[in-house]
């Protein structure tokens, strides 16, 4: 059976539906038929508001009809249709939302007096409709204005309807009983509509107060402040308050803004960006905005409490983006506004941010977190902010005068200026990758112009206050020159080396980009000039030339325009040709640029990272980041931002990396750990190695591949290995410190050198090997040429003839290894003796590790002894007199190219621990073989004719 309350609800809905239909024909149709004049903007706005109210009224009628239908179904078939099927119960929230939208539309019309303005256009018609309106409304006075009548006509039926909802739903809740399954639905609906009553009263009060405010303001202020959706929450004329230091004459708190009126000036503050801070006493509280900070004061503590509470709740409501329900300050959300929030603001005060719009995260009135800053001229910045300034990673685009051109700065920032590592692409197509300080290039960096530039340049080195200063390398690919040396104030200044594509090298002192005073010139054919130069590197004044054949020319040099170089001096032809090894000593740069001070900008950034405790958020700023191609810098800022790893992830990975170092401290495990770290471009050690590789290639690849720079490069590789070991030690100390463990004791120089050569150098040498070995090749090219000629001639010998030629004792010849075919003689067999030793030695060129090369040499020695022992039928240790000719045989058959370069690289990079040991002995023996083979070409031309005999051996 249906309850009497359900029947009453049916009658209530029928009456309300009919009333809404009557209001539609009596009120809305006449209001909407009279359109505004074209020149009346306020009339057009009022019409839009009335149209919106009409639409809300129609939705209210639709939902009432739905409710009616559900009630009729329930009363018609009470046994089949349950109480929970009523729309008011199953969809109470949707019904409530329709009511809220109607109330919002209605109060917007009230706030701007839309009804009064609409009635004025057809005043005669509406006076005639007063009687009809009186039929709809109860208690309508015959003397009131038509506008007031319309207000009542559109509000009173709804208010009565909601009131009856609440009464009937509460009665229905009592009727169904505590245990009824739908009781919760009934109580929930009654609560919602009870709250709706409170909401309606508050909304109408605010709309009425707002409507009363506008006539008290000047027309100019009305035009600025009046919007249909804005509601007045508090007026200082009602509750007095004083604002300092702005000294406002009147304070208006709206639901979206705080307005201070000061004479003809208006200060408007978006509530989303207002922070409320309670004062120390009960007579003051403070407000913080992006550009202003002021206090509210009052002699009446109670009035100040009202203001503080309302401002606080208004800020909360504005941040939520919807009105509190049922009343201001009520609801489930927190009643205190968050200190961190998001919003947009355009700065007005003079300064860097003037006229710029910031959109993003805020904290206590300052940009803080991630955000975007845009200036009217097209400049914009996307990135991290801290306390109102750019701080952290950010991308700045600066438009240039030419169309579609801009400078792109993808950098780390500190307190408003670039600081740390950055990649900058300029509108001139130049790209800078390196470090900044206070907005200027400072520390290590690479500046490269576009290949199509009029003068393509690339500078790799140190900067100071935006200028090249300290040690650096500049390549002028157009002129085919590379300068390696010191800089000051963006000019070459101090000791330097100039290398040209033609193979000519200069070393001297530079001032204002020119070499001055005495210097050295080394040509590709090893001619050496020592003397003075002009600023354009022409020989002038006193000097001495040493030619490759040992002749010297000492005197005065000069040049005459169009006639070339002329000299007056003494030519000495008595000197003997110099030994090729003496020309190898002509190395440039050594002693002039101390190896430990060349790349301090690279090492220094890593040391700063370690000294700071390896913080994850500074990892990119201090160690840099990599972009696969400069083309990516052209992509959108959002793309570049999302490519980066967030600082939290960086910090987490840093913890894992440090933990891994602690877990692998034993020598064998340590080398594997270091190999993994150095091969990982995201690991701090891997990043450092890649930066050092970049500097090495910039110095010694291409034009820099000059034999006179071999010594400079060789000591640089060793220094890099030493610095990488120091970097590992620094990371390990940080890891121990984080775990609360005692730091490791400092190493002495000897222990450090042994660790560097045994652990680090074999791991880093492959990264520099290509450029380094090229320098060794060039330096020993003449010796290797003689060696190659000797190998070519020795290869003409069959095995037995070569063994005899090398004076190998016949009882050591491995004739058992020679398998003869029919009609074949021993004297014709080639490449069969000591084959295992030969194949073993050939493996020397398959590795770049000096230790592994020495191990190959040791195994080769073992294979030679094993072969001899097999021939003799007993174990036999070879004395040096027997070993050397056998080793020469094996070397000649292995035919290793550039053996001189290999030997010298092994000697230079060999672990000092092996000095005087077996490896040192074997390498010395290999050196003797190499020198002997160089001289074989001289002996072969004097061989007796019996070597051409065809008799069997």
XYZ file of N, CA and C in Angstrom, residues 757-836:
240
model
N 96.236 2.202 -12.755
C 96.732 1.425 -13.894
C 96.095 0.039 -13.969
N 95.795 -0.544 -12.842
C 95.267 -1.906 -12.871
C 93.753 -1.948 -13.045
N 93.036 -0.949 -12.521
C 91.574 -0.980 -12.539
C 90.946 -0.038 -13.561
N 91.399 1.203 -13.575
C 90.684 2.237 -14.338
C 91.203 2.372 -15.759
N 92.529 2.453 -15.919
C 93.085 2.707 -17.252
C 92.639 1.671 -18.283
N 92.621 0.373 -17.965
C 92.133 -0.592 -18.966
C 90.680 -0.363 -19.367
N 89.886 0.236 -18.461
C 88.475 0.455 -18.752
C 88.242 1.718 -19.580
N 89.071 2.742 -19.382
C 88.834 4.020 -20.067
C 89.630 4.141 -21.358
N 90.712 3.370 -21.481
C 91.551 3.491 -22.674
C 90.771 3.269 -23.970
N 89.837 2.297 -24.040
C 89.076 2.142 -25.293
C 88.341 3.397 -25.727
N 87.946 4.233 -24.782
C 87.210 5.449 -25.126
C 88.086 6.478 -25.822
N 89.402 6.407 -25.597
C 90.325 7.375 -26.199
C 91.250 6.720 -27.231
N 91.088 5.421 -27.427
C 92.093 4.660 -28.171
C 92.206 5.104 -29.626
N 91.098 5.362 -30.259
C 91.118 5.687 -31.688
C 91.994 6.900 -31.962
N 91.747 8.004 -31.243
C 92.532 9.221 -31.451
C 93.973 9.044 -30.972
N 94.137 8.349 -29.814
C 95.478 8.190 -29.250
C 96.353 7.320 -30.147
N 95.823 6.201 -30.613
C 96.631 5.310 -31.441
C 96.973 5.962 -32.786
N 96.079 6.803 -33.283
C 96.381 7.529 -34.516
C 97.618 8.401 -34.337
N 97.742 9.036 -33.177
C 98.924 9.867 -32.912
C 100.188 9.006 -32.845
N 100.084 7.825 -32.237
C 101.232 6.917 -32.199
C 101.609 6.472 -33.613
N 100.599 6.204 -34.435
C 100.871 5.813 -35.817
C 101.653 6.896 -36.550
N 101.199 8.136 -36.390
C 101.855 9.238 -37.087
C 103.264 9.461 -36.555
N 103.426 9.331 -35.248
C 104.719 9.601 -34.633
C 105.774 8.565 -35.063
N 105.366 7.336 -35.214
C 106.304 6.256 -35.538
C 106.123 5.773 -36.979
N 105.599 6.626 -37.795
C 105.333 6.253 -39.180
C 106.614 5.875 -39.931
N 107.700 6.638 -39.725
C 108.951 6.370 -40.446
C 109.553 5.032 -40.006
N 109.592 4.790 -38.712
C 110.130 3.520 -38.212
C 109.278 2.350 -38.690
N 107.932 2.522 -38.633
C 107.052 1.444 -39.070
C 107.180 1.182 -40.567
N 107.539 2.209 -41.309
C 107.745 2.012 -42.743
C 108.962 1.122 -42.993
N 110.048 1.383 -42.253
C 111.239 0.536 -42.366
C 110.934 -0.892 -41.910
N 110.193 -0.989 -40.829
C 109.793 -2.297 -40.315
C 108.953 -3.042 -41.353
N 108.026 -2.327 -41.987
C 107.172 -2.954 -42.987
C 107.984 -3.456 -44.177
N 108.987 -2.683 -44.565
C 109.853 -3.126 -45.664
C 110.618 -4.396 -45.270
N 111.116 -4.415 -44.044
C 111.821 -5.598 -43.563
C 110.917 -6.815 -43.546
N 109.693 -6.649 -43.076
C 108.735 -7.754 -43.055
C 108.469 -8.263 -44.472
N 108.339 -7.315 -45.411
C 108.065 -7.703 -46.801
C 109.186 -8.572 -47.361
N 110.411 -8.190 -47.091
C 111.541 -8.971 -47.610
C 111.691 -10.300 -46.877
N 111.462 -10.304 -45.576
C 111.573 -11.560 -44.833
C 110.485 -12.543 -45.234
N 109.360 -12.018 -45.676
C 108.271 -12.910 -46.057
C 108.588 -13.695 -47.320
N 109.665 -13.293 -48.054
C 110.046 -14.011 -49.270
C 110.711 -15.353 -48.947
N 111.208 -15.489 -47.719
C 111.930 -16.694 -47.334
C 110.975 -17.826 -47.012
N 111.300 -19.041 -47.443
C 110.616 -20.206 -46.875
C 111.029 -20.355 -45.415
N 110.311 -21.224 -44.699
C 110.538 -21.332 -43.257
C 111.986 -21.700 -42.922
N 112.516 -22.761 -43.541
C 113.855 -23.223 -43.163
C 114.921 -22.222 -43.553
N 114.756 -21.573 -44.691
C 115.727 -20.556 -45.092
C 115.720 -19.379 -44.113
N 114.524 -19.015 -43.659
C 114.448 -17.891 -42.727
C 115.047 -18.264 -41.378
N 114.789 -19.469 -40.903
C 115.371 -19.898 -39.636
C 116.891 -19.896 -39.719
N 117.417 -20.366 -40.851
C 118.868 -20.362 -41.009
C 119.406 -18.945 -41.101
N 118.696 -18.080 -41.835
C 119.126 -16.697 -41.980
C 119.174 -15.973 -40.633
N 118.215 -16.329 -39.765
C 118.155 -15.685 -38.447
C 119.070 -16.354 -37.430
N 119.889 -17.326 -37.880
C 120.846 -18.006 -37.012
C 120.179 -18.785 -35.891
N 119.005 -19.323 -36.187
C 118.359 -20.195 -35.206
C 119.061 -21.554 -35.252
N 119.460 -22.055 -34.103
C 120.167 -23.333 -34.063
C 119.292 -24.434 -34.642
N 119.917 -25.281 -35.469
C 119.142 -26.260 -36.231
C 118.436 -27.281 -35.363
N 118.974 -27.569 -34.195
C 118.314 -28.567 -33.358
C 117.004 -28.019 -32.755
N 116.770 -26.690 -32.913
C 115.531 -26.091 -32.420
C 114.483 -25.960 -33.525
N 114.863 -26.348 -34.744
C 113.906 -26.209 -35.850
C 112.800 -27.262 -35.708
N 111.555 -26.846 -35.817
C 110.438 -27.818 -35.660
C 110.103 -28.499 -36.974
N 111.026 -29.325 -37.461
C 110.800 -29.989 -38.742
C 109.661 -30.997 -38.668
N 109.375 -31.462 -37.448
C 108.280 -32.416 -37.287
C 106.935 -31.793 -37.669
N 106.869 -30.461 -37.585
C 105.608 -29.781 -37.899
C 105.401 -29.608 -39.387
N 106.455 -29.933 -40.200
C 106.360 -29.737 -41.645
C 105.911 -31.030 -42.296
N 104.749 -31.050 -42.819
C 104.206 -32.220 -43.520
C 104.378 -31.996 -45.012
N 105.235 -32.847 -45.647
C 105.552 -32.668 -47.067
C 104.621 -33.506 -47.929
N 104.208 -32.928 -49.012
C 103.438 -33.662 -50.012
C 104.402 -34.275 -51.024
N 103.865 -34.991 -51.987
C 104.695 -35.636 -53.009
C 105.521 -34.598 -53.756
N 106.791 -34.878 -53.893
C 107.729 -34.011 -54.636
C 107.926 -32.642 -53.974
N 107.544 -32.485 -52.694
C 107.737 -31.201 -52.006
C 108.993 -31.271 -51.160
N 109.719 -30.164 -51.112
C 110.967 -30.108 -50.343
C 110.797 -29.182 -49.140
N 111.568 -29.425 -48.085
C 111.525 -28.573 -46.895
C 111.795 -27.126 -47.245
N 112.666 -26.909 -48.180
C 113.084 -25.542 -48.487
C 111.975 -24.702 -49.112
N 110.850 -25.340 -49.485
C 109.758 -24.564 -50.112
C 108.572 -24.336 -49.183
N 108.572 -24.949 -48.026
C 107.435 -24.823 -47.102
C 107.457 -23.455 -46.430
N 106.300 -22.816 -46.376
C 106.181 -21.488 -45.759
C 105.106 -21.506 -44.675
N 105.322 -20.656 -43.697
C 104.323 -20.337 -42.668
C 103.807 -21.570 -41.933
N 104.656 -22.534 -41.705
C 104.260 -23.722 -40.964
C 104.990 -23.856 -39.636
N 106.216 -23.354 -39.567
C 106.973 -23.447 -38.319
C 106.458 -22.450 -37.299
N 106.394 -22.905 -36.059
C 105.949 -22.061 -34.941
C 104.610 -21.385 -35.270
N 103.735 -22.170 -35.914
C 102.446 -21.613 -36.344
C 101.585 -21.191 -35.163
N 101.573 -22.000 -34.093
C 100.737 -21.658 -32.926
C 101.199 -20.354 -32.290
